[in-house]
PDB file of C-alpha atoms in Angstrom:
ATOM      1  CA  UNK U  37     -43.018  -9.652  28.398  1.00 62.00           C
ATOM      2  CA  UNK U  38     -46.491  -9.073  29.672  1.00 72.00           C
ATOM      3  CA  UNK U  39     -45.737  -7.763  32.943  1.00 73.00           C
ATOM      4  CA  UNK U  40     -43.789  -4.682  30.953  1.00 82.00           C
ATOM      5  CA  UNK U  41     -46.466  -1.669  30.920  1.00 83.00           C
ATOM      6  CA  UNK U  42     -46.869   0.221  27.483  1.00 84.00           C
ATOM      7  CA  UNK U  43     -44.073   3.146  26.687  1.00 88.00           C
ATOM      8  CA  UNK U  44     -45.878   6.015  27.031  1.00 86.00           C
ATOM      9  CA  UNK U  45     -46.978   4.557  30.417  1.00 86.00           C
ATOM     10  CA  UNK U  46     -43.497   4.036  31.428  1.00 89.00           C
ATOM     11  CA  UNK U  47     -42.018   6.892  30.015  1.00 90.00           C
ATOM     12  CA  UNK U  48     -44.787   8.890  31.968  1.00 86.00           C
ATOM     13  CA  UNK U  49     -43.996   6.715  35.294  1.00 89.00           C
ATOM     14  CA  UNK U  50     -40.338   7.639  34.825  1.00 91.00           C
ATOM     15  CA  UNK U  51     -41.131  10.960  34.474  1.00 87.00           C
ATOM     16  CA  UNK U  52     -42.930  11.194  37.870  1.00 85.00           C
ATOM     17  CA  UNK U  53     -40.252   8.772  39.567  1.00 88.00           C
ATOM     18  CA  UNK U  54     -37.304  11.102  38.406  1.00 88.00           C
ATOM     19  CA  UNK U  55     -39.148  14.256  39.818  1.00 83.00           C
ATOM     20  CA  UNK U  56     -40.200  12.343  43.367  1.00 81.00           C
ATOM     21  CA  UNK U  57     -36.339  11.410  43.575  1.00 84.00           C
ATOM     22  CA  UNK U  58     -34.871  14.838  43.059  1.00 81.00           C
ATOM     23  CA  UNK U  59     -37.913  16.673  45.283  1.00 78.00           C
ATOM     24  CA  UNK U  60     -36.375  17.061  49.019  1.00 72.00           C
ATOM     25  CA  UNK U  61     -38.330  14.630  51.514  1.00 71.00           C
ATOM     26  CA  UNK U  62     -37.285  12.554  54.541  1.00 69.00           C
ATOM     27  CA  UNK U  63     -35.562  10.309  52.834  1.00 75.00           C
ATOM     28  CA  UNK U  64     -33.309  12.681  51.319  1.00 76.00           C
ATOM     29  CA  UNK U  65     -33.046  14.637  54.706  1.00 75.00           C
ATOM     30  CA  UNK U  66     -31.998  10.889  56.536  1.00 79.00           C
ATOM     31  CA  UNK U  67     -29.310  10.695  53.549  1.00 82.00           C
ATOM     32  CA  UNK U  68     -28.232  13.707  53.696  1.00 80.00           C
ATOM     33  CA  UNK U  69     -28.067  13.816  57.583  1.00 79.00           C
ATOM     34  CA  UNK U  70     -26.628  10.653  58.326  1.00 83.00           C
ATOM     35  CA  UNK U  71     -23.591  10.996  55.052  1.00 83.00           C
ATOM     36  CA  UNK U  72     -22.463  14.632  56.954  1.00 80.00           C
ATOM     37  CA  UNK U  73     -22.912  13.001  60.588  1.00 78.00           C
ATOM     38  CA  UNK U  74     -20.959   9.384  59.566  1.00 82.00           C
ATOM     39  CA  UNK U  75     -19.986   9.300  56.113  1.00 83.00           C
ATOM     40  CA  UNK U  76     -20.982   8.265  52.606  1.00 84.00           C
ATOM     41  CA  UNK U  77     -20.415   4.264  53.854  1.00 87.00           C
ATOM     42  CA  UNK U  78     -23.185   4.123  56.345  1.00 88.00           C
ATOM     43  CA  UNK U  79     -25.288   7.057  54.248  1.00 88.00           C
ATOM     44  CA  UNK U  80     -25.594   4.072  51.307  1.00 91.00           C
ATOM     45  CA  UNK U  81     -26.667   1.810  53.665  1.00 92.00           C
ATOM     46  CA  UNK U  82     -29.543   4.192  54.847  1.00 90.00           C
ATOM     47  CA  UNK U  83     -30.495   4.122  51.274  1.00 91.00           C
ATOM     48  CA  UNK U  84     -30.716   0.495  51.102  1.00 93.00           C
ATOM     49  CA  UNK U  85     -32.525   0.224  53.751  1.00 93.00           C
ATOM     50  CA  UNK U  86     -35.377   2.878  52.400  1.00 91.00           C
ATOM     51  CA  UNK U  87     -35.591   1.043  49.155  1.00 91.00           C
ATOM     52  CA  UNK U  88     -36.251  -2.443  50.907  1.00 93.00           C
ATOM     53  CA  UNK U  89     -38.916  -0.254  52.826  1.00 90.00           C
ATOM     54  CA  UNK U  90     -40.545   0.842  48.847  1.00 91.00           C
ATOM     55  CA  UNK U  91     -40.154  -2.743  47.730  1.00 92.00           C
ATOM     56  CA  UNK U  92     -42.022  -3.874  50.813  1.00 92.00           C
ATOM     57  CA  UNK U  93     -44.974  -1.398  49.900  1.00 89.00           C
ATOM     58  CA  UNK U  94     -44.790  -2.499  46.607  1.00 90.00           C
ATOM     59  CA  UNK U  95     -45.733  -6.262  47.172  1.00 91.00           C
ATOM     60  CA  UNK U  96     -48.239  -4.891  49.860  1.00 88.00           C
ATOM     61  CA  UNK U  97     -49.816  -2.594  46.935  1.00 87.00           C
ATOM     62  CA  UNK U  98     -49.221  -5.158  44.181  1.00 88.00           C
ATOM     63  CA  UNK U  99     -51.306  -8.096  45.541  1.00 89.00           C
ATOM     64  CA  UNK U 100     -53.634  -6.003  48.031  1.00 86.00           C
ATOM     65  CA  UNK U 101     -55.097  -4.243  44.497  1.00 84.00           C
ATOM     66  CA  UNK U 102     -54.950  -7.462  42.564  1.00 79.00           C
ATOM     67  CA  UNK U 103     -57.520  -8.629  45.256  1.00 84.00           C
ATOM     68  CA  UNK U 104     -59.501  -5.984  45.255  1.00 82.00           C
ATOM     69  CA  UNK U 105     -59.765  -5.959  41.894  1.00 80.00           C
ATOM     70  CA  UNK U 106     -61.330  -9.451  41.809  1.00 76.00           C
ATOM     71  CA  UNK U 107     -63.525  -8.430  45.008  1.00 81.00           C
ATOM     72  CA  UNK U 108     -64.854  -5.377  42.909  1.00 82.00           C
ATOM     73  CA  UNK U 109     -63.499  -3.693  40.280  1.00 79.00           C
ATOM     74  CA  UNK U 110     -65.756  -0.310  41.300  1.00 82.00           C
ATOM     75  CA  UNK U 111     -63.620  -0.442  44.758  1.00 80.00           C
ATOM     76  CA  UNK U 112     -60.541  -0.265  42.476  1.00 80.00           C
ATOM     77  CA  UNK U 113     -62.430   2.509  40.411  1.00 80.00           C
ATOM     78  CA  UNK U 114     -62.997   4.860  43.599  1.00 81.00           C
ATOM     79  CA  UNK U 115     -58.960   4.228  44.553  1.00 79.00           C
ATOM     80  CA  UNK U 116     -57.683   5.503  41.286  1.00 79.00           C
ATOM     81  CA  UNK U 117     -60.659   8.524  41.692  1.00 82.00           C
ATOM     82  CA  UNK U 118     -59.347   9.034  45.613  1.00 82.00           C
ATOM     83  CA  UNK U 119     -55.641   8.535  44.555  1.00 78.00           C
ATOM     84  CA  UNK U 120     -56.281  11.248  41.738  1.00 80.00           C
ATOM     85  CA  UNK U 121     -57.603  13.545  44.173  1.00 84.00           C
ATOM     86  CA  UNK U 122     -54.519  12.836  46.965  1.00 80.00           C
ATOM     87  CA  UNK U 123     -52.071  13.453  43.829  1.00 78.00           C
ATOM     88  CA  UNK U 124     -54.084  17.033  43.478  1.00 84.00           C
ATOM     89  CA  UNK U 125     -53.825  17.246  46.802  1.00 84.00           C
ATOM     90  CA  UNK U 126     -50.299  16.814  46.929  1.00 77.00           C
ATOM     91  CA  UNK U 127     -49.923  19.125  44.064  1.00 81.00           C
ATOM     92  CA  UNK U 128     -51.158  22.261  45.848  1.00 85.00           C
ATOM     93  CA  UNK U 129     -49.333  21.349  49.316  1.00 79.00           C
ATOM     94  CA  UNK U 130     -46.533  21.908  47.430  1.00 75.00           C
ATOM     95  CA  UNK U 131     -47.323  25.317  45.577  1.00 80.00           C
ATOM     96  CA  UNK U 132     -48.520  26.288  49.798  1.00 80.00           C
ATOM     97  CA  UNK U 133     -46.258  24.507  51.901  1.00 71.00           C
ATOM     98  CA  UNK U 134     -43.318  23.789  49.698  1.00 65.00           C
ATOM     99  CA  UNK U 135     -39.738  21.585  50.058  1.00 61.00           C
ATOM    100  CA  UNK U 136     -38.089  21.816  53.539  1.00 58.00           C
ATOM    101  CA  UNK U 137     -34.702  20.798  53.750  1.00 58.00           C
ATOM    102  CA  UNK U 138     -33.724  20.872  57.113  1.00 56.00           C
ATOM    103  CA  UNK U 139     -30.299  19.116  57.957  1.00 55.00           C
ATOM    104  CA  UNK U 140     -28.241  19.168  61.132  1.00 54.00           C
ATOM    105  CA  UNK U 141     -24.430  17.451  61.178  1.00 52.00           C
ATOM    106  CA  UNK U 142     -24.414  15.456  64.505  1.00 47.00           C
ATOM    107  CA  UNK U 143     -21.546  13.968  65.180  1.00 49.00           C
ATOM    108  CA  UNK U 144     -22.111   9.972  66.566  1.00 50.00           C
ATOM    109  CA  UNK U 145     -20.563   6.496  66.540  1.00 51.00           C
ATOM    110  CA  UNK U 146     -20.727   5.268  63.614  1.00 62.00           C
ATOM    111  CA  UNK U 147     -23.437   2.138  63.380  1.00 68.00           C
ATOM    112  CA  UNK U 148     -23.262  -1.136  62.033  1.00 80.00           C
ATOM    113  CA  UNK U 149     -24.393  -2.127  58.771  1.00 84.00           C
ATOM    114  CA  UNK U 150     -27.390  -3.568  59.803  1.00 88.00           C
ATOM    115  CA  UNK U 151     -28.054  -0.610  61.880  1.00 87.00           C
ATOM    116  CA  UNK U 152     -28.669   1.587  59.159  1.00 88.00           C
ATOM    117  CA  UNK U 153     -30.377  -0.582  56.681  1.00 91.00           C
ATOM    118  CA  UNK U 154     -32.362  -0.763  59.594  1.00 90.00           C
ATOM    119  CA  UNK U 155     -32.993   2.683  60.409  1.00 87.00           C
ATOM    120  CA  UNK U 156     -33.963   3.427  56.611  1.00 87.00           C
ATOM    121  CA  UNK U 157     -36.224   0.339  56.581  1.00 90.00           C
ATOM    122  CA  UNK U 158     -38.140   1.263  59.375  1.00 87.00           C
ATOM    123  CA  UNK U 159     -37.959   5.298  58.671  1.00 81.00           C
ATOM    124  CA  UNK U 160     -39.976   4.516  55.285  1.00 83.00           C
ATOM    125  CA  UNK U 161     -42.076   1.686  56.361  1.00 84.00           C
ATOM    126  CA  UNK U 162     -43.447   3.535  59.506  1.00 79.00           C
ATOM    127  CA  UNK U 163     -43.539   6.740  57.675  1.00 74.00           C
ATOM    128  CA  UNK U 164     -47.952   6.748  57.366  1.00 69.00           C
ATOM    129  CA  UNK U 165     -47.302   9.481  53.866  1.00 71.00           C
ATOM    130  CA  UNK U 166     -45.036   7.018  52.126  1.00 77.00           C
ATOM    131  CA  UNK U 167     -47.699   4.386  52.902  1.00 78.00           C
ATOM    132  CA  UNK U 168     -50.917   6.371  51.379  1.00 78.00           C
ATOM    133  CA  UNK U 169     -48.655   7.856  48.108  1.00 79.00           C
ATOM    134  CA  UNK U 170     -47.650   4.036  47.581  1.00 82.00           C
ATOM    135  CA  UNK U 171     -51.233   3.077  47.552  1.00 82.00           C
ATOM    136  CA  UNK U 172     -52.870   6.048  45.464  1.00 80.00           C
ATOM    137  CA  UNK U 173     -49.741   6.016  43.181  1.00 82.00           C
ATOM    138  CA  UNK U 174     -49.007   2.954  41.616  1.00 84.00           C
ATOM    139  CA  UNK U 175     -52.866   1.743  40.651  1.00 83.00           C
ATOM    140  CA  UNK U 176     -52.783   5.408  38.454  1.00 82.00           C
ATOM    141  CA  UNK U 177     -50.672   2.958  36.043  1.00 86.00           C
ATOM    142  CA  UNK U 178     -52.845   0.305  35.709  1.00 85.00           C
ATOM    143  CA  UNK U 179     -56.288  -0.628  34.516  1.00 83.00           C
ATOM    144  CA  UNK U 180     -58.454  -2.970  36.283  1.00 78.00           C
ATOM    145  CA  UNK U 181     -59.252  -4.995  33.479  1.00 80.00           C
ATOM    146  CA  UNK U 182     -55.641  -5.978  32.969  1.00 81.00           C
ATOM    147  CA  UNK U 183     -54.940  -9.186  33.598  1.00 82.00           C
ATOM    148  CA  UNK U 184     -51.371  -8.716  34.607  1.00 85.00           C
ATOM    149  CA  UNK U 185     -51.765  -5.983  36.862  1.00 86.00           C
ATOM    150  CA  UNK U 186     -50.153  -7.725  39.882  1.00 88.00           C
ATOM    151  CA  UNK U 187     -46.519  -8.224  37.469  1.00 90.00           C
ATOM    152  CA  UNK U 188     -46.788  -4.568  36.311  1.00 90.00           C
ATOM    153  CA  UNK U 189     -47.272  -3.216  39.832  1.00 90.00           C
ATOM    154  CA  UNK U 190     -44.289  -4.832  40.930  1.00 91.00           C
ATOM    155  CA  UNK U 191     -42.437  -3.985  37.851  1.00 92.00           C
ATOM    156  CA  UNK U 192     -43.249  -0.457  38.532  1.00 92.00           C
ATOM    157  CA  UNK U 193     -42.415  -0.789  41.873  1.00 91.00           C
ATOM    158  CA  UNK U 194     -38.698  -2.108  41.709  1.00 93.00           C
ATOM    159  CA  UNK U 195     -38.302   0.065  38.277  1.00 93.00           C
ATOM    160  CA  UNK U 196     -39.214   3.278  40.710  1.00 92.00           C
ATOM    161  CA  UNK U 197     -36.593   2.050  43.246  1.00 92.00           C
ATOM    162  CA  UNK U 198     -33.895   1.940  39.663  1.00 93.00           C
ATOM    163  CA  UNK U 199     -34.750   5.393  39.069  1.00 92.00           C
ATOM    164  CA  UNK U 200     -34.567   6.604  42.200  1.00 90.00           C
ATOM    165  CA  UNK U 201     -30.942   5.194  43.164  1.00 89.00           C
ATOM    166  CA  UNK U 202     -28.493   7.057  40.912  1.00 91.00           C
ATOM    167  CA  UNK U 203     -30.430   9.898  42.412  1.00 89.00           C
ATOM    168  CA  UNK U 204     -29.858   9.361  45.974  1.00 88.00           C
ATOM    169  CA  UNK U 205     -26.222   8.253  45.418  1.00 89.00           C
ATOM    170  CA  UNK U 206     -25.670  11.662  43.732  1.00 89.00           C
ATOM    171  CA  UNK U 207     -26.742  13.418  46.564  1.00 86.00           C
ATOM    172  CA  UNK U 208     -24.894  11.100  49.341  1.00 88.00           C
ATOM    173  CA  UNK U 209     -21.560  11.561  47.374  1.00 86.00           C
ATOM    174  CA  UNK U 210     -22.627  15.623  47.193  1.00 84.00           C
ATOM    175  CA  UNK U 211     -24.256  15.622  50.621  1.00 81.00           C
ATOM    176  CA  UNK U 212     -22.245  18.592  52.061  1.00 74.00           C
ATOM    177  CA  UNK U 213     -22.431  20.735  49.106  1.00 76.00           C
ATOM    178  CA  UNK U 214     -25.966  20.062  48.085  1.00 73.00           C
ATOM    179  CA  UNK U 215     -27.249  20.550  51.359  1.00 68.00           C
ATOM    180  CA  UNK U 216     -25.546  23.765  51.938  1.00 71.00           C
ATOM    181  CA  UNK U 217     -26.139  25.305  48.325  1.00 75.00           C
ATOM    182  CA  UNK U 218     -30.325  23.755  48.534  1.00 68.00           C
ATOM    183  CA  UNK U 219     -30.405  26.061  51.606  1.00 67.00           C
ATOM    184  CA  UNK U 220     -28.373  28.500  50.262  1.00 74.00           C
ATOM    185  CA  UNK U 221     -31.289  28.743  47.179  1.00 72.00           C
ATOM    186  CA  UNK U 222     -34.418  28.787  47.803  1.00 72.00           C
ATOM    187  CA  UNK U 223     -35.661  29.575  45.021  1.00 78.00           C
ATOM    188  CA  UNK U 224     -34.239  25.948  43.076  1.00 73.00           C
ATOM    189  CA  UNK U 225     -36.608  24.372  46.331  1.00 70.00           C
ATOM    190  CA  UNK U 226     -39.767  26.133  44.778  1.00 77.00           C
ATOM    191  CA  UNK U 227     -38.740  25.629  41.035  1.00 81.00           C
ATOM    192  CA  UNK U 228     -39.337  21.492  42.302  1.00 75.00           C
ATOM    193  CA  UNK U 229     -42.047  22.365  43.765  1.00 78.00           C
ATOM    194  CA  UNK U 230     -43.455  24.120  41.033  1.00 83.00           C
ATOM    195  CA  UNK U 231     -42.267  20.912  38.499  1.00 82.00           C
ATOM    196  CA  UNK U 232     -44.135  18.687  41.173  1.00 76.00           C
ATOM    197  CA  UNK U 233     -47.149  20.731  41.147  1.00 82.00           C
ATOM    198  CA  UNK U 234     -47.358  21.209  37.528  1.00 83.00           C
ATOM    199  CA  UNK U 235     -46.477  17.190  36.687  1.00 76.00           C
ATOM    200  CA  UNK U 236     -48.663  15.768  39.314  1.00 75.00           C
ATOM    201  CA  UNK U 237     -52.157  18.104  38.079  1.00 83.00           C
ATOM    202  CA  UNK U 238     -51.968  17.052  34.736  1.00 79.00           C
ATOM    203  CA  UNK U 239     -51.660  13.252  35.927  1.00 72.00           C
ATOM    204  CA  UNK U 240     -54.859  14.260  38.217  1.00 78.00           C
ATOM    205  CA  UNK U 241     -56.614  15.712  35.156  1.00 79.00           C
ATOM    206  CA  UNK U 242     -56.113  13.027  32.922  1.00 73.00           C
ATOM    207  CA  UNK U 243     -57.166  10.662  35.342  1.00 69.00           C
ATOM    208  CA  UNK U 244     -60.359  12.277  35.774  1.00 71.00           C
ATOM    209  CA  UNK U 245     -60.918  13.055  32.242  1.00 69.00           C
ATOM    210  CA  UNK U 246     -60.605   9.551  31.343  1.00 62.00           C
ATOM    211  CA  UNK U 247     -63.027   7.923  34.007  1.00 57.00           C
ATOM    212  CA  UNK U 248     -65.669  10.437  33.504  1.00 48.00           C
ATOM    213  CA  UNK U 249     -66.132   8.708  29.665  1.00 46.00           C
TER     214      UNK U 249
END
């Protein structure tokens, strides 16, 4: 199966997925939120929602990189160098800024199915941060000279979606608990932060290292 990247790649990519899953962002504050204001029901359905919104960017990333590979393979060069940088970038946010968590139980109607795919669809697709680290984050997993970069981008792109789920259906089904005892312990928020920090340099370093050859 050509469009399956090679193991250490993956196992790498799965490493990053898991800790981008577990690391409080909106997503996980919309989960959380909306599974204490209405339940675990219309919490899933928020999730669904958000994952249509990363398969979305996926397909956007997938073919907009294929073509500019074939338009010029040193614009795809100076992504993967920018998209090195923004992981760095990212990396020392966290260490400064760290996790938030900030989640308030408001009681509402509860919404129709469709309403809360919605609202997670258009939450992550609007969302302009989830739109750059989709487009500096996948092409660190490819090469340009790889003629099935379009399959593995979109492999990687539903497989992050895989990893992420069991995640954030841990969390709905825990929402009350975990958000109070996240809150409660601060010092578990900058542990992930630290993890993040730590993970996402050394993918930074490497990529630099191995374009400056």
């Amino acid at each position: 199966m050509d469009f399956l990247p090679s193991l250490p790649t993956l196992l790498a990519f799965t490493a990053a997925s898991l800790l981008l899953a577990v690391t409080p962002g909106p997503d996980m504050t919309l989960s959380i939120s909306r599974a204490l204001a209405q339940g675990r029901g219309p919490a899933l359905f928020v999730v669904v929602g958000t994952s249509t919104g990363i398969l979305i960017h996926t397909l956007l990333v997938a073919f907009g990189i294929s073509a500019l590979i074939t338009a010029s393979p040193t614009a795809f060069f100076i992504l993967k160098t920018g998209g090195a940088g923004y992981l760095l970038w990212l990396a020392i946010q966290a260490l400064r800024s760290g996790s938030n968590l900030s989640v308030e139980k408001v009681e509402g109607v509860k919404g129709s199915v469709l309403a809360n795919v919605s609202t997670g669809l258009w939450v992550n697709l609007l969302n302009p941060k989830v739109i750059i680290f989709f487009m500096t984050f996948l092409p660190q997993f490819v090469t340009a000279s790889d003629p099935d970069v379009t399959q593995k981008l979109i492999f990687l792109g539903v497989f992050f979606i895989l990893v992420g789920s069991p995640v954030n259906v841990i969390v709905i089904l825990l929402a009350d608990k975990l958000a109070g005892w996240l809150q409660a312990n601060p010092k578990v928020l900058r542990g992930i932060d630290y993890t993040f920090a730590g993970v996402f340099s050394v993918f930074a370093f490497k990529i630099f290292m191995t374009q400056a050859r």
